[in-house]
């Protein structure tokens, strides 16, 4: 079971991740929970899911796009972005698009191959919760957010690039 | 040159501390090889079979004498007393032990240097014209914009795990000395009809397995839009560049597979999101960066003083060096001087500890304490008084740095190849040396005139063989080292890719092949025609015929 952190502490995980191969038949067994649905299942069976779950979020794999979600964002409290492998950098741009361009204010969670040495940049792209790979030391991971005290470019943490802040 | 303020210094210290911690965790077994790999690469460290290697960034090629002395120190403490100038204006050292690297980086940080993003799938060091700021045909000094790009791209959180490496070059002159069109992004400074500075931006150029000339994505953007335009291109590439096949992962493949128009449209859509936002540059920032690249304290001097003319008249070797290695300067009474690191018998681009120290002294004595590294693996003293040229020449002769072969056949661009690089198909340094020995004659070289000869040890094309007037590529033929030869390439403003002559050659045949090519040129050339122009005029066939006729 992945340990969940935000940028300051360990936090309880209230969401149940539904695997991508699943169909709506799994819904009833998980009835009443908060469910993170894979994008395709959300698009095909949102209504059935809404009838079973107490809340719905969506997760995307790194090759997927936000196109079909753009007008639904305000109803989603959480979007999780999967890292099939930590070195697949596509989700950094997805998070940036969500936060900056689409003004998404809900939770953006990193799931999958989420490791200590990527956390600082993930935060700067707009992620705010991190489901760590099970072998990661959460206390050590929490230090990663302090690796750098500032950034040259505009980030989700501070949209003002350094050149606009230099005195 | 650019000087760090408190922000730059702090971030660099934090980076050194971060890598120290990562290295410790790796050595303790808490990070796997695969997890540590991108971390060390983005700090410049290759761990390879033949020789581990650390690549240090030299932003747009500029080095101060203080930095040169630090590099000399590093070459003796961590390498075997020498370093290697690369074709991307960086410097590499071999043999650093992994556990020593954090310490080495701390040494570099003391002189505002680092190895950040010199490797790995991220935005690499931005390169430019070695004559920036002094070139006669300059539209505007490119270095302040390079510095702006350096800062934006350094620790850019979104682009640390791109599909593949990403290289940007900036050109501020009419003639292109930065091979700008064969970069992932090429930025050309331009003025519009109102005299305002802006940029033309190309994307999708590159060498390697599939060499391509970049295509225009933005014909002209306002100078304030530089970073938003770059960010838009990078974002499209990060999302859509291929990650399933390493050989198809560069942006050139994305542009080709998407189609230029569709690619432009995607970029345009991203740009609309970014344009006018916080990344929009300000004149204050541009002026701030320009303030670091002000002209040094030039004296009012007359052009070509009597002492220079006298020395030229009386010393033929000096005259030959002068005509080859000295370039006109936009200030009267000054010249830009190239110091060749292509002496026969020495690996192209190799520089010893003594030479690094000598360069530092030369810079202090003759050129305001600064040098520039070129993508042709030579070094420039950019601001030398013409009346000092003869003194400089004599000092260079004392330091054995007086080779007067700039842009000549034996000013060979050459990657480290099979002697050092684990990826190589074949050696490259011995080929360079054999060719240099064949043509080690000042008069012959002068008669042959300007020719670029570029050698890469494999398809990765670190020696830029595709854009050499003569290109040599190491290939593997059933476990044996062979070489494919091409002609007609150029990295100048009208960049061109060379055409392969035909079947590849054994190592021992290469000097004779080059000799045949040169013979055909000397037989066929018209008055003052350069090698490349003769190739353009008569085509590849006459060369091919000569080279292969012996075998038939
Ligand atoms: S071209 Fe090939 S052999 Fe030469 S340095 Fe690059 S990777 Fe190594």
XYZ file of C-alpha atoms and ligand atoms in Angstrom:
727
model
C 0.000 0.000 0.000
C 1.462 3.324 -1.063
C 2.100 5.893 1.639
C 0.528 9.215 0.851
C 2.147 12.561 1.622
C 1.509 16.151 0.829
C 4.380 18.610 0.832
C 4.565 18.777 4.626
C 3.375 15.494 6.149
C 1.970 12.018 5.818
C -1.771 12.096 5.165
C -4.501 9.470 5.208
C -5.660 8.203 1.830
C -9.432 8.345 1.407
C -9.510 7.310 -2.227
C -9.778 3.857 -3.714
C -7.939 3.469 -6.986
C -9.839 1.500 -9.610
C -7.447 -0.312 -11.957
C -7.537 0.476 -15.657
C -8.695 -2.989 -16.729
C -11.795 -2.738 -14.529
C -15.379 -2.397 -15.764
C -18.482 -1.068 -14.055
C -19.021 -4.556 -12.560
C -16.559 -3.745 -9.776
C -18.544 -0.731 -8.627
C -21.025 -2.491 -6.350
C -18.321 -4.282 -4.351
C -16.795 -0.876 -3.528
C -20.082 0.839 -2.917
C -20.040 3.950 -0.747
C -16.338 4.667 -1.182
C -14.542 7.520 -2.827
C -13.294 6.182 -6.121
C -10.486 7.221 -8.441
C -11.647 6.013 -11.825
C -9.461 5.444 -14.851
C -10.243 8.041 -17.503
C -11.966 5.655 -19.961
C -14.228 4.229 -17.284
C -15.137 7.686 -16.063
C -16.040 8.738 -19.600
C -18.080 5.620 -20.319
C -19.773 4.983 -16.977
C -19.845 8.153 -14.972
C -23.523 7.846 -14.146
C -23.291 4.283 -12.906
C -20.296 5.288 -10.807
C -22.087 8.304 -9.374
C -24.869 6.018 -8.188
C -22.461 3.789 -6.243
C -19.667 5.975 -4.940
C -19.708 8.775 -2.414
C -17.267 10.770 -4.521
C -15.521 10.385 -7.855
C -12.103 11.402 -9.054
C -10.244 10.478 -12.226
C -6.791 9.180 -12.940
C -4.911 9.442 -16.207
C -2.014 7.485 -17.546
C 0.938 9.404 -18.949
C -0.015 8.972 -22.610
C -3.550 10.293 -22.112
C -4.670 13.867 -22.630
C -7.000 16.193 -20.794
C -9.065 17.051 -23.878
C -12.183 15.135 -22.832
C -12.021 16.322 -19.242
C -11.603 20.015 -19.802
C -15.251 20.982 -19.324
C -15.741 18.600 -16.402
C -12.935 19.790 -14.197
C -15.003 21.811 -11.765
C -16.899 18.701 -10.666
C -13.749 16.701 -9.940
C -12.216 17.078 -6.454
C -9.105 15.109 -7.467
C -7.184 14.149 -10.576
C -4.381 11.633 -10.264
C -1.628 11.359 -12.859
C 0.184 8.071 -13.207
C 3.924 7.575 -13.647
C 4.404 4.180 -15.312
C 8.094 4.838 -14.728
C 9.556 7.819 -12.897
C 11.498 8.966 -15.953
C 8.353 9.414 -18.063
C 8.007 13.196 -17.859
C 4.680 13.724 -19.595
C 2.633 14.134 -16.450
C 4.681 17.181 -15.465
C 3.217 18.963 -18.461
C -0.263 17.580 -17.778
C -0.152 18.982 -14.254
C 1.118 22.310 -15.487
C -1.706 22.474 -17.986
C -4.272 21.596 -15.349
C -3.079 24.125 -12.826
C -1.929 26.977 -14.932
C -3.857 26.924 -18.188
C -7.106 25.343 -17.032
C -7.120 26.869 -13.555
C -7.863 23.557 -11.865
C -7.948 24.023 -8.080
C -8.655 20.480 -6.886
C -6.047 17.988 -5.730
C -3.484 16.760 -8.253
C -1.979 13.513 -7.087
C 1.102 11.709 -8.374
C 0.647 7.929 -8.467
C 2.757 5.040 -9.719
C 6.557 5.186 -9.760
C 6.751 8.195 -7.439
C 10.211 8.617 -5.902
C 12.003 11.035 -3.631
C 14.218 12.648 -6.209
C 11.386 13.833 -8.418
C 9.182 15.330 -5.692
C 10.541 18.867 -5.718
C 9.860 19.391 -9.417
C 6.506 17.616 -9.184
C 5.395 20.130 -6.577
C 6.564 22.942 -8.821
C 4.414 21.624 -11.641
C 1.283 21.665 -9.497
C 1.107 18.264 -7.798
C 0.026 18.500 -4.193
C -0.217 14.915 -3.039
C 2.112 12.030 -3.672
C 1.382 8.329 -3.393
C 4.933 7.115 -2.847
C 6.223 3.858 -4.275
C 6.076 1.396 -1.411
C 9.849 1.230 -0.810
C 10.225 4.983 -0.293
C 10.996 6.434 3.112
C 8.300 9.065 3.668
C 10.320 11.102 6.178
C 13.218 11.327 3.770
C 10.809 12.173 0.956
C 9.367 15.093 2.879
C 12.822 16.677 2.897
C 12.850 16.741 -0.910
C 10.493 19.714 -1.049
C 13.239 21.780 0.528
C 15.945 20.797 -1.979
C 15.765 24.228 -3.584
C 14.779 27.476 -1.936
C 13.705 29.167 -5.158
C 13.359 28.704 -8.908
C 14.479 30.618 -11.969
C 11.359 30.005 -13.981
C 7.659 30.408 -13.201
C 6.224 27.455 -11.299
C 2.997 26.363 -9.715
C 4.481 27.292 -6.350
C 5.434 30.768 -7.464
C 4.185 32.029 -10.805
C 6.566 34.980 -10.695
C 9.840 33.986 -12.327
C 13.035 35.083 -10.648
C 13.722 37.799 -13.197
C 10.582 39.599 -12.030
C 11.615 39.265 -8.382
C 15.257 40.272 -8.575
C 15.804 43.641 -7.003
C 30.595 38.007 -18.510
C 27.669 37.027 -16.328
C 28.338 37.137 -12.590
C 26.287 35.252 -10.034
C 24.215 37.111 -7.517
C 22.931 35.648 -4.243
C 20.120 33.745 -5.958
C 22.404 32.039 -8.486
C 24.971 31.176 -5.830
C 22.370 29.760 -3.442
C 20.729 27.577 -6.053
C 24.101 26.237 -7.135
C 25.039 25.399 -3.530
C 21.701 23.685 -3.092
C 22.332 21.674 -6.234
C 25.728 20.517 -5.020
C 24.204 19.502 -1.669
C 21.378 17.690 -3.435
C 23.778 15.686 -5.605
C 26.004 14.907 -2.628
C 22.991 13.423 -0.867
C 21.929 11.509 -3.984
C 25.437 10.104 -4.447
C 25.538 9.011 -0.805
C 22.191 7.302 -1.093
C 23.364 5.546 -4.243
C 26.565 4.378 -2.585
C 24.507 3.133 0.386
C 22.381 1.097 -2.001
C 19.222 3.146 -1.457
C 19.025 4.211 -5.094
C 19.128 1.680 -7.915
C 21.372 2.163 -10.935
C 18.344 3.070 -13.031
C 17.135 5.615 -10.495
C 20.540 7.200 -10.056
C 21.223 7.319 -13.797
C 19.256 10.472 -14.736
C 20.374 12.180 -11.538
C 24.052 11.767 -12.286
C 23.615 12.497 -15.977
C 21.887 15.773 -15.173
C 24.959 16.558 -13.118
C 27.226 15.793 -16.048
C 28.508 12.398 -14.966
C 28.826 9.455 -17.314
C 29.948 6.172 -15.832
C 31.181 4.113 -18.714
C 33.242 1.074 -19.421
C 36.318 2.755 -20.828
C 36.597 5.991 -18.929
C 34.099 7.698 -16.645
C 33.550 11.240 -17.776
C 32.316 14.491 -16.273
C 31.080 17.162 -18.661
C 31.253 20.682 -17.294
C 29.078 23.441 -18.684
C 30.742 26.452 -20.214
C 27.709 28.667 -20.794
C 27.919 29.950 -24.378
C 31.632 29.178 -24.285
C 32.826 31.963 -21.983
C 35.549 31.352 -19.405
C 37.393 33.756 -17.143
C 41.049 33.308 -16.258
C 39.989 32.417 -12.728
C 37.777 29.646 -14.080
C 40.537 28.393 -16.379
C 42.895 28.079 -13.418
C 40.257 26.151 -11.517
C 39.836 23.819 -14.495
C 43.617 23.333 -14.542
C 43.452 22.388 -10.864
C 40.647 19.940 -11.578
C 42.520 18.381 -14.501
C 45.465 17.597 -12.255
C 43.521 16.503 -9.167
C 40.737 14.499 -10.723
C 41.900 13.686 -14.266
C 45.296 12.713 -15.633
C 46.366 16.273 -16.291
C 44.214 17.164 -19.231
C 40.687 17.960 -20.348
C 38.813 17.958 -23.633
C 36.917 20.796 -25.326
C 33.727 19.419 -26.852
C 31.835 20.413 -29.974
C 29.214 22.071 -27.780
C 31.518 24.545 -26.085
C 31.784 22.431 -22.948
C 34.797 20.830 -21.338
C 35.052 17.181 -20.319
C 37.265 15.394 -17.864
C 37.818 11.677 -17.737
C 38.448 9.359 -14.816
C 36.742 11.228 -11.940
C 35.776 8.727 -9.236
C 32.059 8.796 -8.494
C 32.566 9.457 -4.802
C 34.788 12.472 -5.619
C 32.312 14.162 -7.932
C 30.308 16.097 -5.297
C 33.608 17.551 -4.026
C 34.676 18.400 -7.568
C 31.351 20.158 -8.151
C 31.868 22.162 -4.965
C 35.225 23.319 -6.346
C 33.527 24.398 -9.555
C 30.819 26.248 -7.655
C 33.509 28.433 -6.077
C 34.148 29.906 -9.526
C 30.480 29.968 -10.603
C 30.743 26.813 -12.663
C 28.807 23.592 -12.704
C 27.924 20.480 -14.665
C 24.168 20.952 -14.468
C 22.154 19.557 -17.369
C 25.220 18.851 -19.475
C 23.804 15.413 -20.103
C 20.537 13.531 -19.746
C 17.135 14.052 -21.316
C 16.807 17.704 -20.459
C 17.589 21.128 -21.886
C 21.352 21.253 -22.344
C 23.821 24.103 -22.310
C 22.842 26.849 -24.760
C 25.526 27.544 -27.358
C 26.283 30.551 -29.508
C 28.743 32.289 -31.776
C 32.225 32.521 -30.312
C 32.524 36.025 -31.751
C 29.419 37.347 -29.988
C 29.917 40.956 -28.994
C 32.894 41.532 -31.278
C 31.763 40.313 -34.705
C 31.528 42.883 -37.454
C 28.362 41.400 -38.927
C 26.528 41.244 -35.615
C 22.872 42.190 -35.388
C 23.016 42.183 -31.629
C 25.089 40.415 -28.967
C 23.501 37.012 -28.449
C 24.976 36.357 -24.994
C 22.441 38.252 -22.852
C 19.713 36.168 -24.485
C 21.731 32.985 -23.967
C 21.949 33.881 -20.295
C 18.203 34.470 -20.162
C 17.664 31.055 -21.741
C 20.223 29.484 -19.397
C 18.337 30.702 -16.361
C 14.937 29.718 -17.672
C 16.093 26.223 -18.611
C 18.146 25.550 -15.473
C 16.109 23.435 -13.039
C 13.027 23.906 -15.229
C 10.695 21.606 -13.301
C 8.554 20.629 -16.278
C 11.363 19.639 -18.645
C 13.711 17.470 -16.582
C 12.408 14.217 -18.078
C 12.002 14.957 -21.762
C 11.828 12.152 -24.321
C 15.460 12.891 -25.192
C 18.199 15.495 -24.880
C 17.393 18.985 -26.093
C 19.869 21.501 -27.483
C 19.356 25.177 -28.166
C 21.699 27.467 -30.100
C 21.439 31.227 -30.544
C 22.921 33.158 -33.458
C 23.299 36.929 -33.491
C 25.398 37.325 -36.622
C 24.829 37.161 -40.355
C 27.256 34.314 -40.738
C 26.397 31.402 -38.483
C 29.253 30.103 -36.336
C 27.017 28.137 -33.991
C 25.620 25.437 -36.332
C 22.277 26.869 -35.262
C 20.182 25.074 -37.860
C 21.118 21.625 -36.643
C 19.901 22.176 -33.094
C 16.607 21.063 -31.596
C 15.795 24.750 -31.414
C 17.725 27.407 -33.314
C 17.202 31.037 -32.364
C 18.221 33.779 -34.785
C 18.315 37.380 -33.660
C 16.476 39.555 -36.118
C 15.384 43.164 -36.481
C 11.969 43.982 -37.853
C 11.206 46.906 -40.167
C 10.941 49.220 -37.172
C 14.405 48.263 -36.020
C 13.106 46.319 -33.014
C 14.974 43.226 -31.902
C 13.164 39.935 -32.065
C 13.781 36.355 -32.996
C 13.224 33.860 -35.714
C 12.821 30.427 -34.163
C 13.560 27.122 -35.854
C 12.757 23.724 -34.457
C 13.504 20.153 -35.338
C 17.086 20.404 -36.508
C 19.587 17.838 -35.405
C 22.369 15.489 -36.372
C 22.642 11.922 -35.144
C 21.132 9.009 -36.997
C 18.663 11.139 -38.946
C 20.263 14.512 -39.706
C 17.766 17.299 -40.372
C 17.940 21.036 -40.912
C 15.602 22.919 -38.555
C 12.404 24.482 -39.878
C 10.899 27.842 -39.097
C 8.248 27.672 -36.382
C 8.111 31.385 -35.589
C 9.198 33.716 -38.365
C 9.469 36.717 -36.074
C 8.566 37.133 -32.442
C 9.048 40.144 -30.231
C 12.026 39.920 -27.877
C 9.679 39.834 -24.874
C 8.160 36.614 -26.185
C 11.349 34.575 -26.276
C 10.696 32.409 -23.236
C 6.992 31.912 -23.838
C 7.753 30.722 -27.383
C 10.466 28.324 -26.191
C 8.218 27.023 -23.428
C 5.403 26.404 -25.914
C 7.665 24.317 -28.171
C 9.088 22.369 -25.251
C 5.650 21.629 -23.858
C 4.419 20.179 -27.144
C 7.598 18.127 -27.369
C 7.412 16.890 -23.768
C 3.833 15.723 -24.215
C 4.009 14.333 -27.717
C 7.606 13.408 -28.476
C 8.045 9.658 -28.916
C 9.110 7.727 -25.859
C 8.805 4.239 -27.300
C 12.017 4.330 -29.327
C 15.133 6.160 -28.283
C 16.156 6.693 -31.899
C 12.880 8.387 -32.730
C 12.609 10.500 -29.621
C 14.245 13.732 -30.753
C 12.024 16.664 -31.669
C 13.050 16.400 -35.324
C 11.105 13.134 -35.574
C 8.064 14.692 -33.886
C 8.100 17.597 -36.337
C 8.426 15.221 -39.265
C 5.751 12.791 -38.114
C 3.332 15.549 -37.119
C 3.970 17.641 -40.215
C 5.353 21.147 -39.970
C 2.010 22.917 -40.262
C 0.287 20.770 -37.670
C 3.273 21.090 -35.373
C 3.218 24.863 -35.737
C -0.475 24.870 -34.908
C 0.051 22.881 -31.732
C 2.826 25.222 -30.677
C 0.656 28.198 -31.481
C -2.118 26.841 -29.263
C 0.272 26.426 -26.347
C 1.752 29.815 -27.000
C -1.634 31.472 -26.730
C -1.838 30.129 -23.181
C 1.560 31.450 -22.240
C 1.843 34.669 -24.177
C 1.484 37.770 -22.062
C 1.875 35.697 -18.883
C 4.529 35.976 -16.225
C 7.254 34.499 -18.445
C 6.991 37.475 -20.762
C 10.383 39.130 -20.641
C 10.785 42.691 -19.507
C 13.139 45.316 -20.855
C 14.476 45.639 -17.334
C 15.599 42.008 -17.367
C 17.056 42.254 -20.858
C 18.973 45.360 -19.808
C 20.135 43.681 -16.615
C 21.536 40.746 -18.573
C 23.053 43.061 -21.174
C 24.851 44.938 -18.422
C 27.020 41.854 -17.849
C 28.174 41.864 -21.451
C 29.165 45.474 -21.846
C 32.127 46.174 -24.049
C 35.318 46.060 -21.967
C 37.382 49.216 -21.461
C 38.626 49.498 -25.036
C 41.247 52.130 -25.742
C 40.917 54.405 -28.709
C 43.401 52.789 -31.083
C 44.302 53.155 -34.733
C 43.657 50.202 -37.016
C 46.601 48.084 -38.271
C 49.370 49.992 -36.486
C 52.857 50.318 -37.917
C 54.342 47.786 -35.479
C 51.923 45.125 -36.714
C 52.644 45.839 -40.349
C 56.359 45.652 -39.722
C 56.098 42.335 -37.908
C 53.953 40.905 -40.677
C 56.461 41.982 -43.287
C 59.405 40.476 -41.495
C 58.105 37.189 -40.053
C 56.423 34.863 -42.541
C 55.306 32.393 -39.912
C 53.623 35.163 -37.980
C 52.059 36.415 -41.215
C 50.689 32.977 -41.938
C 49.314 32.633 -38.409
C 47.858 36.133 -38.686
C 46.065 35.417 -41.933
C 44.627 32.159 -40.612
C 43.885 32.716 -36.964
C 43.073 36.409 -36.608
C 39.576 37.735 -37.245
C 38.474 41.329 -37.725
C 36.948 43.051 -34.697
C 34.219 45.646 -34.647
C 36.479 47.996 -32.637
C 39.259 49.703 -34.512
C 42.705 48.609 -33.343
C 41.469 45.293 -31.874
C 41.329 41.771 -33.231
C 39.827 38.437 -32.241
C 42.392 35.652 -32.132
C 41.790 31.942 -32.428
C 44.160 29.634 -30.587
C 44.188 26.317 -32.347
C 43.966 23.133 -30.319
C 44.605 21.063 -33.430
C 48.311 20.595 -33.366
C 49.394 17.483 -35.235
C 50.001 14.646 -32.823
C 47.517 15.874 -30.222
C 43.922 14.777 -30.021
C 41.681 17.593 -31.350
C 40.246 19.594 -28.483
C 42.525 18.110 -25.830
C 43.960 20.658 -23.439
C 46.566 20.009 -20.751
C 46.796 21.451 -17.271
C 49.733 23.614 -18.401
C 47.784 24.868 -21.392
C 44.796 25.757 -19.221
C 47.070 27.783 -16.998
C 48.778 29.298 -20.039
C 45.388 30.285 -21.454
C 44.538 31.984 -18.175
C 47.762 33.979 -18.324
C 47.200 34.873 -21.976
C 43.671 36.003 -21.208
C 44.878 38.219 -18.365
C 47.696 39.669 -20.384
C 46.009 40.167 -23.746
C 42.226 39.958 -23.584
C 40.589 41.370 -20.449
C 40.881 38.067 -18.580
C 38.420 36.125 -20.710
C 38.443 33.441 -23.409
C 35.746 31.696 -25.394
C 35.556 28.051 -26.398
C 34.311 27.389 -29.932
C 32.170 24.548 -31.218
C 35.127 23.712 -33.466
C 37.062 22.906 -30.252
C 39.387 25.892 -30.374
C 39.732 28.884 -28.058
C 39.262 32.560 -28.850
C 40.863 35.605 -27.291
C 38.200 38.044 -28.354
C 39.688 41.458 -27.561
C 43.376 41.655 -28.401
C 45.040 44.945 -29.303
C 46.458 44.684 -32.801
C 49.717 46.172 -31.605
C 50.015 43.232 -29.177
C 49.420 40.510 -31.746
C 53.081 39.850 -32.380
C 53.807 39.600 -28.667
C 50.883 37.276 -28.311
C 52.093 35.144 -31.188
C 55.527 34.806 -29.638
C 54.034 33.857 -26.304
C 51.855 31.264 -28.048
C 54.953 29.868 -29.742
C 56.583 29.544 -26.315
C 53.513 27.703 -25.101
C 53.422 25.517 -28.266
C 49.998 26.906 -29.096
C 50.904 28.706 -32.301
C 49.388 26.226 -34.788
C 48.185 28.396 -37.633
C 45.639 26.076 -39.137
C 42.313 27.638 -38.279
C 39.604 26.522 -40.730
C 42.234 24.594 -42.630
C 42.070 20.942 -43.498
C 43.785 19.830 -40.308
C 41.665 22.008 -37.996
C 39.692 18.820 -37.540
C 36.564 18.594 -35.413
C 36.676 15.223 -33.742
C 34.752 13.436 -31.012
C 36.576 11.343 -28.381
C 35.588 8.170 -30.275
C 36.588 4.623 -29.483
C 39.559 5.590 -27.325
C 37.232 6.968 -24.675
C 33.587 6.596 -25.551
C 31.655 3.424 -24.824
C 29.166 4.093 -27.609
C 31.765 4.308 -30.371
C 31.812 2.048 -33.404
C 35.334 3.108 -34.228
C 38.212 5.239 -33.107
C 38.273 8.816 -34.292
C 41.398 10.401 -32.786
C 43.892 8.221 -34.725
C 42.053 9.082 -37.960
C 42.401 12.770 -37.211
C 46.056 12.305 -36.476
C 46.737 10.317 -39.649
C 45.079 13.016 -41.752
C 46.968 15.758 -39.945
C 50.252 13.953 -40.592
C 49.424 13.554 -44.264
C 48.813 17.279 -44.622
C 51.331 18.657 -42.145
C 52.686 21.280 -44.531
C 51.904 24.923 -44.082
C 52.112 25.849 -47.756
C 50.043 22.931 -48.892
C 47.385 23.754 -46.291
C 47.406 27.375 -47.383
C 46.947 26.318 -50.980
C 44.042 24.026 -50.107
C 42.402 26.836 -48.164
C 39.276 26.621 -46.074
C 37.914 23.107 -45.550
C 36.102 21.677 -42.562
C 36.742 18.029 -41.787
C 34.592 16.519 -39.065
C 34.914 13.045 -37.553
C 32.420 11.133 -35.405
C 33.049 7.717 -33.912
C 29.410 6.678 -34.324
C 25.934 7.719 -35.450
C 25.492 9.990 -32.453
C 27.460 12.509 -34.457
C 29.178 14.332 -31.616
C 31.856 15.260 -34.173
C 29.167 16.842 -36.415
C 30.326 14.801 -39.416
C 27.165 15.538 -41.420
C 27.980 19.228 -41.613
C 31.681 18.863 -42.358
C 32.759 19.797 -45.893
C 34.340 16.370 -45.505
C 32.653 14.121 -42.969
C 34.029 10.873 -41.592
C 31.822 8.490 -39.640
C 32.971 5.372 -37.811
C 30.832 2.342 -38.627
C 30.928 -1.218 -37.455
C 31.333 -3.829 -40.155
C 31.206 -7.316 -38.707
C 33.131 -6.229 -35.642
C 35.732 -4.260 -37.587
C 36.191 -0.510 -37.599
C 35.273 1.083 -40.910
C 34.672 4.642 -41.985
C 32.042 6.178 -44.193
C 33.037 9.376 -45.950
C 30.704 12.163 -47.048
C 31.327 15.506 -48.726
C 29.424 18.739 -49.225
C 28.190 19.364 -45.681
C 28.244 22.824 -44.135
C 27.204 24.374 -40.839
C 27.231 27.922 -42.121
C 24.133 30.059 -42.680
C 22.924 27.842 -45.520
C 23.493 24.668 -43.556
C 23.762 21.530 -45.662
C 24.146 17.868 -44.949
C 26.944 15.992 -46.664
C 26.368 13.228 -49.228
C 27.876 9.828 -48.607
C 30.443 8.867 -51.258
C 29.789 5.137 -51.207
C 31.053 1.994 -49.476
C 33.086 2.557 -46.338
C 36.848 2.337 -45.983
C 39.340 0.696 -43.666
C 41.136 2.972 -41.231
C 44.425 2.822 -43.161
C 42.746 4.009 -46.370
C 41.331 7.244 -44.996
C 44.337 9.572 -45.477
C 44.578 8.491 -49.127
C 40.842 9.010 -49.618
C 41.097 12.534 -48.226
C 44.118 13.125 -50.449
C 42.101 12.019 -53.498
C 39.280 14.384 -52.582
C 41.707 17.253 -52.229
C 43.393 16.394 -55.539
C 40.092 16.492 -57.395
C 39.344 19.834 -55.807
C 42.722 21.299 -56.740
C 42.363 20.092 -60.313
C 38.849 21.347 -60.764
C 38.608 24.514 -58.707
C 38.077 27.889 -60.315
C 39.842 31.003 -59.046
C 39.501 31.413 -55.288
C 36.890 28.740 -55.119
C 36.680 27.015 -51.749
C 36.446 23.237 -51.492
C 32.767 23.399 -50.587
C 31.977 25.618 -53.573
C 33.718 23.271 -55.973
C 31.706 20.364 -54.557
C 28.538 22.380 -55.000
C 29.407 23.258 -58.570
C 30.646 19.931 -59.933
C 28.713 17.575 -57.667
C 29.832 14.453 -55.867
C 30.482 12.199 -58.889
C 33.969 13.317 -59.916
C 35.107 12.819 -56.318
C 33.458 9.452 -56.085
C 35.024 8.319 -59.309
C 38.516 9.225 -58.201
C 38.182 7.668 -54.800
C 36.817 4.354 -55.978
C 38.544 3.971 -59.358
C 41.615 2.310 -57.868
C 39.500 -0.421 -56.476
C 37.800 -1.267 -59.755
S 29.939 10.400 -31.848
Fe 29.693 8.423 -30.887
S 31.772 7.794 -30.486
Fe 31.849 9.970 -30.777
S 31.652 10.823 -28.700
Fe 29.624 10.772 -29.649
S 28.754 8.883 -28.913
Fe 30.960 8.722 -28.600
